[in-house]
Coordinates of C-alpha atoms in Angstrom, one line a residue:
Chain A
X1 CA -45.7 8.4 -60.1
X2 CA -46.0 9.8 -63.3
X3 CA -45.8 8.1 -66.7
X4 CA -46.3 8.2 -70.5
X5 CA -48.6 6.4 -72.2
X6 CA -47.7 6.1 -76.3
X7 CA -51.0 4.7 -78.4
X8 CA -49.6 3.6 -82.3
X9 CA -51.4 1.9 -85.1
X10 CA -53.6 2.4 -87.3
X11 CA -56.1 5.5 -86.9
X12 CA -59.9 5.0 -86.3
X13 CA -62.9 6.5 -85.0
X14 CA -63.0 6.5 -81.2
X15 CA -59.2 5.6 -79.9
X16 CA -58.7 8.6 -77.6
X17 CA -62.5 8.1 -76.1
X18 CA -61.4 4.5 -75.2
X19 CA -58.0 5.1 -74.2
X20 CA -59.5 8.4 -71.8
X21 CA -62.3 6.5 -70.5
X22 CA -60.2 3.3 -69.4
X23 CA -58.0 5.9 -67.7
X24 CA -60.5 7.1 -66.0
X25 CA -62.3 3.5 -64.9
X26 CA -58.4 3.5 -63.4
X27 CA -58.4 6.9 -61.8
X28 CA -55.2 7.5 -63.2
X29 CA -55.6 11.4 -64.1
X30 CA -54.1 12.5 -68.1
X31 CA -51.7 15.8 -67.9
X32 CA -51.1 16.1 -71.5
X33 CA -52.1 14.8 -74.8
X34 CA -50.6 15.3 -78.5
X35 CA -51.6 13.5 -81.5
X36 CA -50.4 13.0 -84.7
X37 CA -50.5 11.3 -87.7
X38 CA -47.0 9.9 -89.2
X39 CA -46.9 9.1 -92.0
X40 CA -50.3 7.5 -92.2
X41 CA -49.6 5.9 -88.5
X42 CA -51.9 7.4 -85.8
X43 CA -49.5 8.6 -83.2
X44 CA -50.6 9.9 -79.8
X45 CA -48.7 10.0 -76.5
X46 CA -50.2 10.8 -73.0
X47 CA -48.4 12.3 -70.0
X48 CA -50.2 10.6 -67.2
X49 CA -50.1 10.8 -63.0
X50 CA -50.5 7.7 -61.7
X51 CA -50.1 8.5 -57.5
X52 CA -53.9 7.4 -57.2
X53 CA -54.2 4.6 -59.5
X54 CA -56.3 2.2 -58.3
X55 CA -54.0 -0.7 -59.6
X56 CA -50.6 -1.6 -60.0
X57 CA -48.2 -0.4 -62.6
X58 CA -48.0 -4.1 -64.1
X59 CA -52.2 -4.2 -63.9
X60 CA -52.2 -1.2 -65.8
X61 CA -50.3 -1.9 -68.6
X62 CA -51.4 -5.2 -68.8
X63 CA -55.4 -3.5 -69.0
X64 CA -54.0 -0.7 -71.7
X65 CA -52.1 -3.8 -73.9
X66 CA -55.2 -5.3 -73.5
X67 CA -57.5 -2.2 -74.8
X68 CA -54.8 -2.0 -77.1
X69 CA -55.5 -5.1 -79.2
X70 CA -59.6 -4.4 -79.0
X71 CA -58.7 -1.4 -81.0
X72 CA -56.0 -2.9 -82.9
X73 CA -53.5 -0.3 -82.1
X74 CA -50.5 -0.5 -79.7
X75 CA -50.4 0.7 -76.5
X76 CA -47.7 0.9 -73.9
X77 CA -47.4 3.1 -70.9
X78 CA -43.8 3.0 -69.3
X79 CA -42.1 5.1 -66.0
X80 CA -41.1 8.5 -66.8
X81 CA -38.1 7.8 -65.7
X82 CA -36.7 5.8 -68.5
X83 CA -37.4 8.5 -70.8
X84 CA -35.2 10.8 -68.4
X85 CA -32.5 8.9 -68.0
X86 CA -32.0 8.5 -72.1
X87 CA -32.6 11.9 -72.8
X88 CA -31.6 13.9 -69.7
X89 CA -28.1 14.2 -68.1
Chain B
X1 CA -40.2 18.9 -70.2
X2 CA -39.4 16.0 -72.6
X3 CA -40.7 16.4 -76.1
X4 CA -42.4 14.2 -78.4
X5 CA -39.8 13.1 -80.6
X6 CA -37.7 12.2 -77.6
X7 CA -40.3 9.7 -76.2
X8 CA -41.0 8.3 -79.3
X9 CA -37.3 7.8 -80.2
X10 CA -37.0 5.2 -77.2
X11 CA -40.2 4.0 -77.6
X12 CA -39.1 2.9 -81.4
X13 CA -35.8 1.8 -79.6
X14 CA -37.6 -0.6 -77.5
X15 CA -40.1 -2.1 -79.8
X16 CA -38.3 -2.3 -82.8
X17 CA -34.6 -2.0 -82.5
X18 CA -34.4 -5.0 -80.2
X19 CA -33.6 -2.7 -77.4
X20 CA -33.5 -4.9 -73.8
X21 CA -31.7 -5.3 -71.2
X22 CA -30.1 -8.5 -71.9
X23 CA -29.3 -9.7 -67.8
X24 CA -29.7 -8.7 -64.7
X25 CA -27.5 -10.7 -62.7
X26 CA -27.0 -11.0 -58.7
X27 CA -23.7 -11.7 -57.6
X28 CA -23.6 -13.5 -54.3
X29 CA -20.8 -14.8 -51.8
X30 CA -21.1 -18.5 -50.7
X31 CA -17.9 -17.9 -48.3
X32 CA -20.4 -18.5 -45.6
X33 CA -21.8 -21.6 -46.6
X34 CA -18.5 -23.7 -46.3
X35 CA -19.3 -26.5 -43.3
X36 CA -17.5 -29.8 -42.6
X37 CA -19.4 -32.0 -45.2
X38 CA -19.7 -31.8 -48.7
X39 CA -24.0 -32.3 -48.1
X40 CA -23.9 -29.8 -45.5
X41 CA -22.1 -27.0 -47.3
X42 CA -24.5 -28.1 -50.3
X43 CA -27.9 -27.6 -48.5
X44 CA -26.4 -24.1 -47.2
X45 CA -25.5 -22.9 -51.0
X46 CA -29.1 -23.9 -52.0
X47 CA -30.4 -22.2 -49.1
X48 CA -28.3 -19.1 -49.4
X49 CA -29.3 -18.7 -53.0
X50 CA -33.2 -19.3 -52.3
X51 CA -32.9 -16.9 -49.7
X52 CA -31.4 -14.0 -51.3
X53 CA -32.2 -14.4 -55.2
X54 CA -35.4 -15.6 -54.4
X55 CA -37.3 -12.3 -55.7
X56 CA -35.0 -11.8 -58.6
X57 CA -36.8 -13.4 -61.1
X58 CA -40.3 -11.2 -59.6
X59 CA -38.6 -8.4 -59.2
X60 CA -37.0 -8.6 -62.7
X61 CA -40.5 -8.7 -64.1
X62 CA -42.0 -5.9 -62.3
X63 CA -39.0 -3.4 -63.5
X64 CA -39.4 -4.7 -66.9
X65 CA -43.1 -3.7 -66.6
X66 CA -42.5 -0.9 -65.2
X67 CA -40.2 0.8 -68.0
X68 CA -41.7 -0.8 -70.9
X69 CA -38.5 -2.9 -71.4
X70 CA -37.6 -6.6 -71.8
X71 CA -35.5 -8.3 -69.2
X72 CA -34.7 -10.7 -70.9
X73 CA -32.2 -12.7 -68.9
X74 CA -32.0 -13.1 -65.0
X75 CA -28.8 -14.7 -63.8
X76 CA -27.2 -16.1 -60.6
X77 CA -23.2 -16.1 -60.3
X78 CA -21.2 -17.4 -57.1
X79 CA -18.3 -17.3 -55.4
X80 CA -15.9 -19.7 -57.5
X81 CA -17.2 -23.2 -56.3
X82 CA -13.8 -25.2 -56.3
X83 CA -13.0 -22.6 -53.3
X84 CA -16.1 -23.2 -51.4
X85 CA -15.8 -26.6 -52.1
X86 CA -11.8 -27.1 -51.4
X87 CA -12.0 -29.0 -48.2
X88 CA -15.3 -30.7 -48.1
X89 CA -15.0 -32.2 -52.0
X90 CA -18.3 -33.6 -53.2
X91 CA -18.3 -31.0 -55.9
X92 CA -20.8 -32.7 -58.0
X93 CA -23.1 -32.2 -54.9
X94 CA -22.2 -28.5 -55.2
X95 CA -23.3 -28.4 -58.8
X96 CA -26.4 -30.1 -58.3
X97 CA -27.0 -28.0 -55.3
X98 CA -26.9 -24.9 -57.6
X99 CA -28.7 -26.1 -60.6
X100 CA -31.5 -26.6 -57.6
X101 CA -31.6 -23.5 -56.5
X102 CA -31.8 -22.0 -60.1
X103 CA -34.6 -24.3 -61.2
X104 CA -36.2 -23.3 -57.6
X105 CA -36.4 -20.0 -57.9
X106 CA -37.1 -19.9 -61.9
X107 CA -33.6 -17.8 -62.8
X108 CA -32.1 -18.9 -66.7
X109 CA -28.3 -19.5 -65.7
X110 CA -26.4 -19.8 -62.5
X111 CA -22.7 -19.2 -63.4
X112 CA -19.1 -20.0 -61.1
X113 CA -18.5 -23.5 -61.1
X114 CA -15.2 -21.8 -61.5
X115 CA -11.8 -21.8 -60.7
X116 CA -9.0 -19.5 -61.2
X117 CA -5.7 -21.5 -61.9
X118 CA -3.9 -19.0 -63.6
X119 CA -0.6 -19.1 -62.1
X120 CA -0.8 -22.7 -61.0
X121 CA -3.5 -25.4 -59.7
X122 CA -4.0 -26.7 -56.0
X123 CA -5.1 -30.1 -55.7
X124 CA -8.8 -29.0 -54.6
X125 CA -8.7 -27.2 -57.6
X126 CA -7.7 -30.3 -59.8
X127 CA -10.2 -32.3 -58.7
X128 CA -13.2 -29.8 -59.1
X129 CA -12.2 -29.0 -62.4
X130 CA -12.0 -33.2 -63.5
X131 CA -15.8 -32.7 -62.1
X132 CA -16.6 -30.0 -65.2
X133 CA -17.7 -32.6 -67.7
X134 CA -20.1 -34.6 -65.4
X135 CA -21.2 -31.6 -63.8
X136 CA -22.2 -29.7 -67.7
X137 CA -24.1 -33.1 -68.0
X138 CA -25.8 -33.8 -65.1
X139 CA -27.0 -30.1 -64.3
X140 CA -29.6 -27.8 -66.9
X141 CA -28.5 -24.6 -65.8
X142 CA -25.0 -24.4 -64.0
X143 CA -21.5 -22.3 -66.3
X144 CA -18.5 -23.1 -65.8
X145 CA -15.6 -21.8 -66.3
X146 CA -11.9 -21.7 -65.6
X147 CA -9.2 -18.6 -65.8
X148 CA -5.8 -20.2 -67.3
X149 CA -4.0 -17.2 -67.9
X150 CA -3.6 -13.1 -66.5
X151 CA -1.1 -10.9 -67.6
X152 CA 0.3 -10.7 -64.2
X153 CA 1.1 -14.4 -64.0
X154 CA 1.3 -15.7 -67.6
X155 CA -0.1 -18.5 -69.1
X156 CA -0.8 -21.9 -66.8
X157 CA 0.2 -23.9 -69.8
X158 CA -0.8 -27.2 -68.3
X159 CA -4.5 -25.7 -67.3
X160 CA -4.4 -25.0 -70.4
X161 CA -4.0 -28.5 -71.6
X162 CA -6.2 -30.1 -69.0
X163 CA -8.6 -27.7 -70.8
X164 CA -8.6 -29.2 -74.1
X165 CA -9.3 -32.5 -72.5
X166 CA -12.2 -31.2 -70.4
X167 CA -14.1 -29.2 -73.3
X168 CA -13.2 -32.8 -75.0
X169 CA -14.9 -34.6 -72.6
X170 CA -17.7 -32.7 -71.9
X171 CA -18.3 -32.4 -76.1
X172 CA -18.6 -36.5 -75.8
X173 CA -20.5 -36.6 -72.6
X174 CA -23.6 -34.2 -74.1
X175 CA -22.9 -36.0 -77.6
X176 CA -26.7 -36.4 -77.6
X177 CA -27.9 -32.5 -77.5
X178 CA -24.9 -32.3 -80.0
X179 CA -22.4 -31.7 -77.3
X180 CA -24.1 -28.4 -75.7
X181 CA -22.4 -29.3 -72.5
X182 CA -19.5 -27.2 -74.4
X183 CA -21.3 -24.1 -74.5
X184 CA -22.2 -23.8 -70.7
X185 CA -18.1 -23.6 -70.4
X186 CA -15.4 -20.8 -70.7
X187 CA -12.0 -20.9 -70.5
X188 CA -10.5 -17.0 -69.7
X189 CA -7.5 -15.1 -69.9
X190 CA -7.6 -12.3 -67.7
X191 CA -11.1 -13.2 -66.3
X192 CA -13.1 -10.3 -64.1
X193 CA -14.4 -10.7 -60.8
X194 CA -17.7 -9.0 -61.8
X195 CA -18.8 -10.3 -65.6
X196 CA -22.6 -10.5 -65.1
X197 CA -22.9 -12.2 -68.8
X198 CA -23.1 -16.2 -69.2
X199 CA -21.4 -18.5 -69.6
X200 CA -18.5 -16.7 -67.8
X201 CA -20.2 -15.3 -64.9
X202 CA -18.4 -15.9 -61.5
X203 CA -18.6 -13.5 -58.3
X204 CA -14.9 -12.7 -57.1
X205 CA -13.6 -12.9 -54.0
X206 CA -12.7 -8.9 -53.9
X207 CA -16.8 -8.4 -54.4
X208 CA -19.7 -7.4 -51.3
X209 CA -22.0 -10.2 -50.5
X210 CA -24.6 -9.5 -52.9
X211 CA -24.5 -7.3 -55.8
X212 CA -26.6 -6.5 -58.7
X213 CA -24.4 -6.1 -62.1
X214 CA -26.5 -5.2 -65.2
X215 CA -26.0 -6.4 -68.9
X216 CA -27.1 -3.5 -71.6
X217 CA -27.3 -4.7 -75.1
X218 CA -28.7 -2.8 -78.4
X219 CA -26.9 -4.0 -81.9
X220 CA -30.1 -3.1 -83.4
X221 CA -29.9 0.5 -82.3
X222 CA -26.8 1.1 -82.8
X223 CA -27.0 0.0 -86.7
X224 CA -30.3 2.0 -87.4
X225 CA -28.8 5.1 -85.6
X226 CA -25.7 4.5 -88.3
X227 CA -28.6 3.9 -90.7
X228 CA -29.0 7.1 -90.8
X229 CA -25.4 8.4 -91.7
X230 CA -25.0 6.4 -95.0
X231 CA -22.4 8.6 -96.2
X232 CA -20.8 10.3 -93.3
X233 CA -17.1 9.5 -92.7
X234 CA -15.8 7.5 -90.0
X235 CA -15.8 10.6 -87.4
X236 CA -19.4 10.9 -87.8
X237 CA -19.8 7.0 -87.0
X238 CA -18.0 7.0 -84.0
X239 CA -19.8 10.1 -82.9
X240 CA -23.3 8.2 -84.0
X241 CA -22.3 5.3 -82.1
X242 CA -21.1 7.4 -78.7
X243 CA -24.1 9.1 -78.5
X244 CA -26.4 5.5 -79.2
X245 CA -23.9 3.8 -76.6
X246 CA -24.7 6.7 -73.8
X247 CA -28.5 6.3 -74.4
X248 CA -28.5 2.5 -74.1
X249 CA -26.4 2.5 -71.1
X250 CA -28.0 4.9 -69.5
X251 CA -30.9 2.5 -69.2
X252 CA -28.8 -0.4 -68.0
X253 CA -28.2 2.2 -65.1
X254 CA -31.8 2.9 -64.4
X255 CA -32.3 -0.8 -64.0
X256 CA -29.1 -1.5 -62.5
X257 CA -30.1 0.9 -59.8
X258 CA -33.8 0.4 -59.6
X259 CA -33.2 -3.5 -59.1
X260 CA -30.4 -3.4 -56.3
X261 CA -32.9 -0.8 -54.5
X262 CA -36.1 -3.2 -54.2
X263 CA -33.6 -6.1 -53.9
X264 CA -31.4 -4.5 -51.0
X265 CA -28.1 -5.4 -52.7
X266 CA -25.0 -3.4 -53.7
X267 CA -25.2 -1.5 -56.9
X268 CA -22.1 -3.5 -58.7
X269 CA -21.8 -2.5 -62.6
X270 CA -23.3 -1.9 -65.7
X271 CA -21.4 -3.8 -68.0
X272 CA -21.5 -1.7 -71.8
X273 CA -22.0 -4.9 -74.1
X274 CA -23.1 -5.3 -77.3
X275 CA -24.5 -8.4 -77.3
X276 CA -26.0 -9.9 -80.3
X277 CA -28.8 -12.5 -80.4
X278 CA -29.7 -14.8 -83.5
X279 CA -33.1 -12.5 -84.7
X280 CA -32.7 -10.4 -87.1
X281 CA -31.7 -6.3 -86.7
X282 CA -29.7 -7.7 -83.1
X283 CA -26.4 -8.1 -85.0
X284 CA -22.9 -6.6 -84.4
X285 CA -21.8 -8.5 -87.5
X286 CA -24.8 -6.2 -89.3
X287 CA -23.2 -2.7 -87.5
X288 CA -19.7 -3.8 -89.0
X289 CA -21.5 -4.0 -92.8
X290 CA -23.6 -0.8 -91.8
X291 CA -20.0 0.9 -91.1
X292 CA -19.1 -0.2 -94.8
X293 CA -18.1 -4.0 -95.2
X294 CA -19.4 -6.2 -98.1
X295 CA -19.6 -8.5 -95.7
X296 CA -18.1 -9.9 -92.2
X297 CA -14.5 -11.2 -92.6
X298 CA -13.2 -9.3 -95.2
X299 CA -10.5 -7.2 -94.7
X300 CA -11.1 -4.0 -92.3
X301 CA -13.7 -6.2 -90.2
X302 CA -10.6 -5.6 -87.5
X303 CA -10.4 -1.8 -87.8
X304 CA -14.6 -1.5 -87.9
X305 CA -14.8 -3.7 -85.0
X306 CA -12.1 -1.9 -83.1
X307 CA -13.8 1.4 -83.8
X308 CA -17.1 -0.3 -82.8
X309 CA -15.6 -1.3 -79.7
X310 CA -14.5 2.1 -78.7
X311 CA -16.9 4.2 -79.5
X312 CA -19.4 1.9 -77.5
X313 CA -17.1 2.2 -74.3
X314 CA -16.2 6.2 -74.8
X315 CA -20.1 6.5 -75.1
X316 CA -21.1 4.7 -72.6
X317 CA -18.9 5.0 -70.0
X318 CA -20.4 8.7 -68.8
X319 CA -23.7 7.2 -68.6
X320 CA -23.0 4.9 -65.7
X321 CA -21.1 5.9 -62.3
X322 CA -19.5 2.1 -62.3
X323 CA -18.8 0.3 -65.9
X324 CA -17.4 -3.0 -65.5
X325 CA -17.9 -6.6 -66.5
X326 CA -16.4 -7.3 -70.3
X327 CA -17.9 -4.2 -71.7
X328 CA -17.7 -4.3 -75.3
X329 CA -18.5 -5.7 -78.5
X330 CA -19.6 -9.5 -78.0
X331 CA -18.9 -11.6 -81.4
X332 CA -20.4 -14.8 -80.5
X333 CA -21.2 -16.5 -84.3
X334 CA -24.1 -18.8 -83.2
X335 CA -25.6 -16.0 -81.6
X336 CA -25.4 -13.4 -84.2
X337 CA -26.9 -13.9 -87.8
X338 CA -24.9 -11.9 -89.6
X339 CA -21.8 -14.0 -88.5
X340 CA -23.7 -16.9 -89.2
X341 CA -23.9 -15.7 -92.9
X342 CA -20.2 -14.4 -92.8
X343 CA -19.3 -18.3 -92.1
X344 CA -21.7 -19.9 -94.1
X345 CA -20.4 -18.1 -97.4
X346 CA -16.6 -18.7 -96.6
X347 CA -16.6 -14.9 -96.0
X348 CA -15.5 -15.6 -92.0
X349 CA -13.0 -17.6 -90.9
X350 CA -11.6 -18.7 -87.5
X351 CA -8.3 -17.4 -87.9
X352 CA -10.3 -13.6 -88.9
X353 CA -11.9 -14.2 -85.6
X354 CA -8.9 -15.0 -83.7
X355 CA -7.8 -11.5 -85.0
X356 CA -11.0 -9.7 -84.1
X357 CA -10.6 -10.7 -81.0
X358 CA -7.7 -8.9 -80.2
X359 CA -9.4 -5.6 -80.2
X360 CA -13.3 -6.5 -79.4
X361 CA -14.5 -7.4 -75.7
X362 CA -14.4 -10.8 -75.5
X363 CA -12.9 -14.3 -77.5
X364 CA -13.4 -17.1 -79.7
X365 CA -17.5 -17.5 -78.3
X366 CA -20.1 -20.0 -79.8
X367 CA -17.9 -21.7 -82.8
X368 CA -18.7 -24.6 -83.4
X369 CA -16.1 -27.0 -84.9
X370 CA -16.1 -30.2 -86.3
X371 CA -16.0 -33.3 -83.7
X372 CA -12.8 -35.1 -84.4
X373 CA -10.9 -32.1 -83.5
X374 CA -8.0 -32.9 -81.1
X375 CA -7.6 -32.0 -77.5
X376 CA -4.3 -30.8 -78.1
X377 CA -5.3 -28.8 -81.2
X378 CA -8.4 -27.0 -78.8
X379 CA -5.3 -26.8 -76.2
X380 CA -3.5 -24.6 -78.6
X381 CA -6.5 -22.4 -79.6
X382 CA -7.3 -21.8 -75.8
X383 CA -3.6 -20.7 -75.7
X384 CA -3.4 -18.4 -78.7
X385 CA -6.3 -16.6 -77.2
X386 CA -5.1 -17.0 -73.7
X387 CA -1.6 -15.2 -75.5
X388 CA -3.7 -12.1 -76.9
X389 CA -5.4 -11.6 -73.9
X390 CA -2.1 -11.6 -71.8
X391 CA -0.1 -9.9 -74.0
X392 CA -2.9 -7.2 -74.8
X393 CA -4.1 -6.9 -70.8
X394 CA -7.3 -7.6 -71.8
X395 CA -9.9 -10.5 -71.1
X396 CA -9.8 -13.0 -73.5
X397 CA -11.7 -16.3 -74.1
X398 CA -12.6 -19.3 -75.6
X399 CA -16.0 -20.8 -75.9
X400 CA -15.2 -23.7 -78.7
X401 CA -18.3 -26.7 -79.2
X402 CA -16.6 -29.6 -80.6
X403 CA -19.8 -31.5 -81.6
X404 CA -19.3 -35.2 -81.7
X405 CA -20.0 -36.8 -85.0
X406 CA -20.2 -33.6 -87.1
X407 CA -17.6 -32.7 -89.6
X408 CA -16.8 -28.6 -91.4
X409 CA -20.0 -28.1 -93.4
X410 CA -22.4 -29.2 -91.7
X411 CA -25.0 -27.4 -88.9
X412 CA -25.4 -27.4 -85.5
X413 CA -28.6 -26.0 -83.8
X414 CA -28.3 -25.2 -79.8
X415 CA -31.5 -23.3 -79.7
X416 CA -33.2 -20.1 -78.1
X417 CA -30.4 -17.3 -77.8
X418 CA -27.4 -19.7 -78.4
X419 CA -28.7 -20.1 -81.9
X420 CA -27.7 -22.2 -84.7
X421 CA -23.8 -22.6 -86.5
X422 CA -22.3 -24.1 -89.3
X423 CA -19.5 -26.3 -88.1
X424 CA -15.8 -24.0 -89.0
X425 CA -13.1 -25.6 -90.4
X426 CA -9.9 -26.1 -87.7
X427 CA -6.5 -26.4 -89.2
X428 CA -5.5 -30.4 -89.0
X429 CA -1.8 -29.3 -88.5
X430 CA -0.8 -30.9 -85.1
X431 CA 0.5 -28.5 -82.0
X432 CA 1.2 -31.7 -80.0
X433 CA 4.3 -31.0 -79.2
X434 CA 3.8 -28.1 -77.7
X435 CA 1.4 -28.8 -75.6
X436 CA 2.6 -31.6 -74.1
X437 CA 5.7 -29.6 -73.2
X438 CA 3.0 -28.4 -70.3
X439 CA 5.0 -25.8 -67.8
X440 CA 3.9 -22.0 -67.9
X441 CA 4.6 -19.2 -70.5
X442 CA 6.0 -16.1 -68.3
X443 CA 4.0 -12.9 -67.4
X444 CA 4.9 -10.6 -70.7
X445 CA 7.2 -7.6 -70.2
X446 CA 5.2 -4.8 -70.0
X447 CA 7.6 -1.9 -71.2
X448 CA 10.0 -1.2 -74.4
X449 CA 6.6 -2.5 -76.6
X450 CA 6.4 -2.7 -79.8

């Protein structure tokens, strides 16, 4: 299963290290990474594989919401499949 | 490969445009639950609907995870109960039956204590609908409602005054919770067999056992999209609004079909509404002043809405393999805080909504009016509505709260997503008369129009 991971807020020292290593304490392997900043708003999205995740989908959004308010930024991580089905006939 | 902007367009949709998926709701048959007794055929519906909706509410949650999206509504609706109940009776045991199974298995609404009278009433039908008052009271979570009127059979003018009395009765009997009773219940022209949105929600009798019909929703996307076109002319809105309407929909259709997958039901519809909630940026009456109004009500609010309307159904209806339900504009004014406004200010008026609508997806939803308004007088607006609809072959309704004790002025507040309303002013002139005349108003003629 694959899915995207989008990390928003404000930038620091340190967000991608987190985010990277609580991906990997979930063996959930990252494909692709870009980072920006928009218009002062740290923006980075992930393209993730999750077939050997060692927890559920819910488990790990709820860990990367969680990791998320630590660092004081947002983070979500939804199905690919959403994105597809907006934006891909 | 999807680019960046793309993810973080429906990323922005989700988390601040208000974008959700406003209901997931599973139709289900109770034809099979009818047995000799009223208790009997009660304990089958409850078991029925614990069986199969059981894992709606779980399952509900896990696709919401899944896709990042809020869910935030999921719904129950049945086969209309004064059929399942027509030769047992005990419909009050029927309604307390479902309000069981909904608290049970933790769903918001359970919709169909319904029947469809639209041509003329039998007398199983009559009694379950004398039942509708008591039933709003007695139960948390049960809709009702009752089709008066298609344009095949014309209007059931005597439904329709039985009507007034009901939403009447049903305004005094939840006088307490400032008649609420009232907004559980909808009176349709032209109602469909598949509406997954409450209070209206019934499964018809031409639908598969169970059947997952999806709810999209998105005012707040579609006026930030229009945002973005402050000066573009109206072809350029409606094109802005297609392409906002295929994007949203799409979605309902990922859902629709992920949900009836894990819950092994029938994929039914995606039903293309645009339904408004009281927070801010989630307002259709906010699109219409986007498109160019000073401010809901004044003239053109008919023309925006109707372009509103149609752009979100042309847009839409490519992005889902079965579009059904209402589909369309909702312009509930509890519900929507830019009608709210439009009221408050004198801007909105009944009679501007009675005219909206006759080109927008639904009726006359969430007004509340003042309490001393006559039966005969809510008779008539049921019928005016029930004559658009008919006239127009399209579904109409009327969704009026008489609260008890309040006069034009002052403000009701229902709560949570049915929001809060200034009480609108009804005319005083009486339709008595004509009401009480009772009979039925013929099926129109459907050529040489004009």
């Amino acid at each position: 299963m694959k899915g995207f991971i989008t990390v928003i807020g404000k930038d620091r020292v340190g967000i991608i290290a987190a985010v990277s290593a609580t991906l990997a304490e979930q063996n959930i392997n990252i494909e692709d990474i870009s980072q920006t900043i928009l218009q002062g708003t740290f923006t980075m999205i992930m393209a993730v594989d999750l077939t050997h995740a060692s927890g559920s989908f819910e488990d790990t959004a709820k860990i990367l919401a969680d990791k998320g308010q630590e660092l004081g930024v947002e983070i979500a991580i939804r199905h690919k499949a959403i994105f597809q089905a907006m934006h891909r006939i | 490969m999807l680019n960046k902007n793309e993810i973080l367009e429906t990323v922005d949709m989700i988390s601040e445009r208000h974008l959700d998926v406003r209901t997931i709701t599973m139709g289900l048959s109770l034809l099979d639950c009818i047995q000799g007794s009223a208790k009997a055929t009660a304990n089958k519906v409850y078991e029925k609907i614990v069986r199969e909706a059981g894992d709606l509410v779980a399952t509900g949650e896990k696709i919401s995870a899944m896709y990042g999206i809020p869910i935030v509504n999921k719904r129950v609706s049945v086969t209309p109960i004064s059929l399942i109940g027509a030769s047992c009776g005990g419909y009050l045991e029927l309604a307390l039956a479902l309000d069981r199974a909904a608290h049970e298995i933790g769903i918001d609404f359970i919709g169909g204590y319904t029947a469809l009278v639209q041509k003329g009433a039998t007398p199983y039908e009559k009694a379950m609908i004398d039942t509708i008052a008591e039933a709003l009271t007695l139960t948390k979570k049960v809709c009702s409602s009752v089709n008066i009127a298609s344009t095949r059979a014309g209007i059931n003018m005597d439904a329709v005054k039985k009507m007034g009395e009901i939403v009447k009765q049903t305004a005094y009997q939840t006088r307490e919770n400032d008649s609420i009773g009232c907004a559980k219940l909808v009176v349709f022209a032209n109602a469909v067999e598949d509406n997954p949105f409450m209070a209206g929600a019934f499964h018809g009798l031409g639908e598969a056992d169970k059947v997952i019909n999806v709810g999209v929703s998105g005012p707040g996307v579609v006026k930030t999209a229009l945002e973005t076109i402050p000066h573009g002319d109206l072809t350029e809105v409606c094109e802005t609004i297609k392409k906002t309407a295929f994007k949203v929909t799409r979605v309902g259709q990922l859902v629709a079909k992920t949900a009836s997958e894990m819950l092994q039901a029938n994929f039914g519809i995606v039903d293309l509404s645009l339904a408004p909630t009281p927070e801010v940026g989630d307002s259709v009456a906010h699109i219409l002043e986007e498109i160019g109004l000073e401010q809901v009500g004044c003239p053109g609010t008919t023309a925006c809405l109707a372009l509103l309307n149609d752009a979100v159904k042309k847009g839409g209806i490519m992005a889902s393999s079965h579009v059904g339900g209402l589909s369309g504009a909702f312009i509930p004014v509890s519900e929507d805080i830019g009608m709210i406004h439009g009221v408050a200010s004198g801007s909105l008026k009944l009679e501007k909504l009675e005219a909206m609508t006759a080109v927008c997806s639904v009726g006359l939803d969430m007004i509340a009016i003042p309490g001393d308004t006559t039966a005969e007088t809510i008779s008539a607006i049921i019928a005016d509505e029930a004559a658009i609809g008919v006239v127009n072959n399209k579904t109409t309704a009327v969704r009026v709260i008489p609260v008890y004790g309040k006069s034009t002025g002052d403000t009701v507040e229902f709560g949570g997503l049915l929001g809060n309303a200034p009480i609108m002013d009804v005319s005083k002139v009486s339709p008595l008369k004509f009401i009480s005349r009772g009979g039925r108003i013929a099926a129109p003629l459907h050529s040489n129009k004009n």
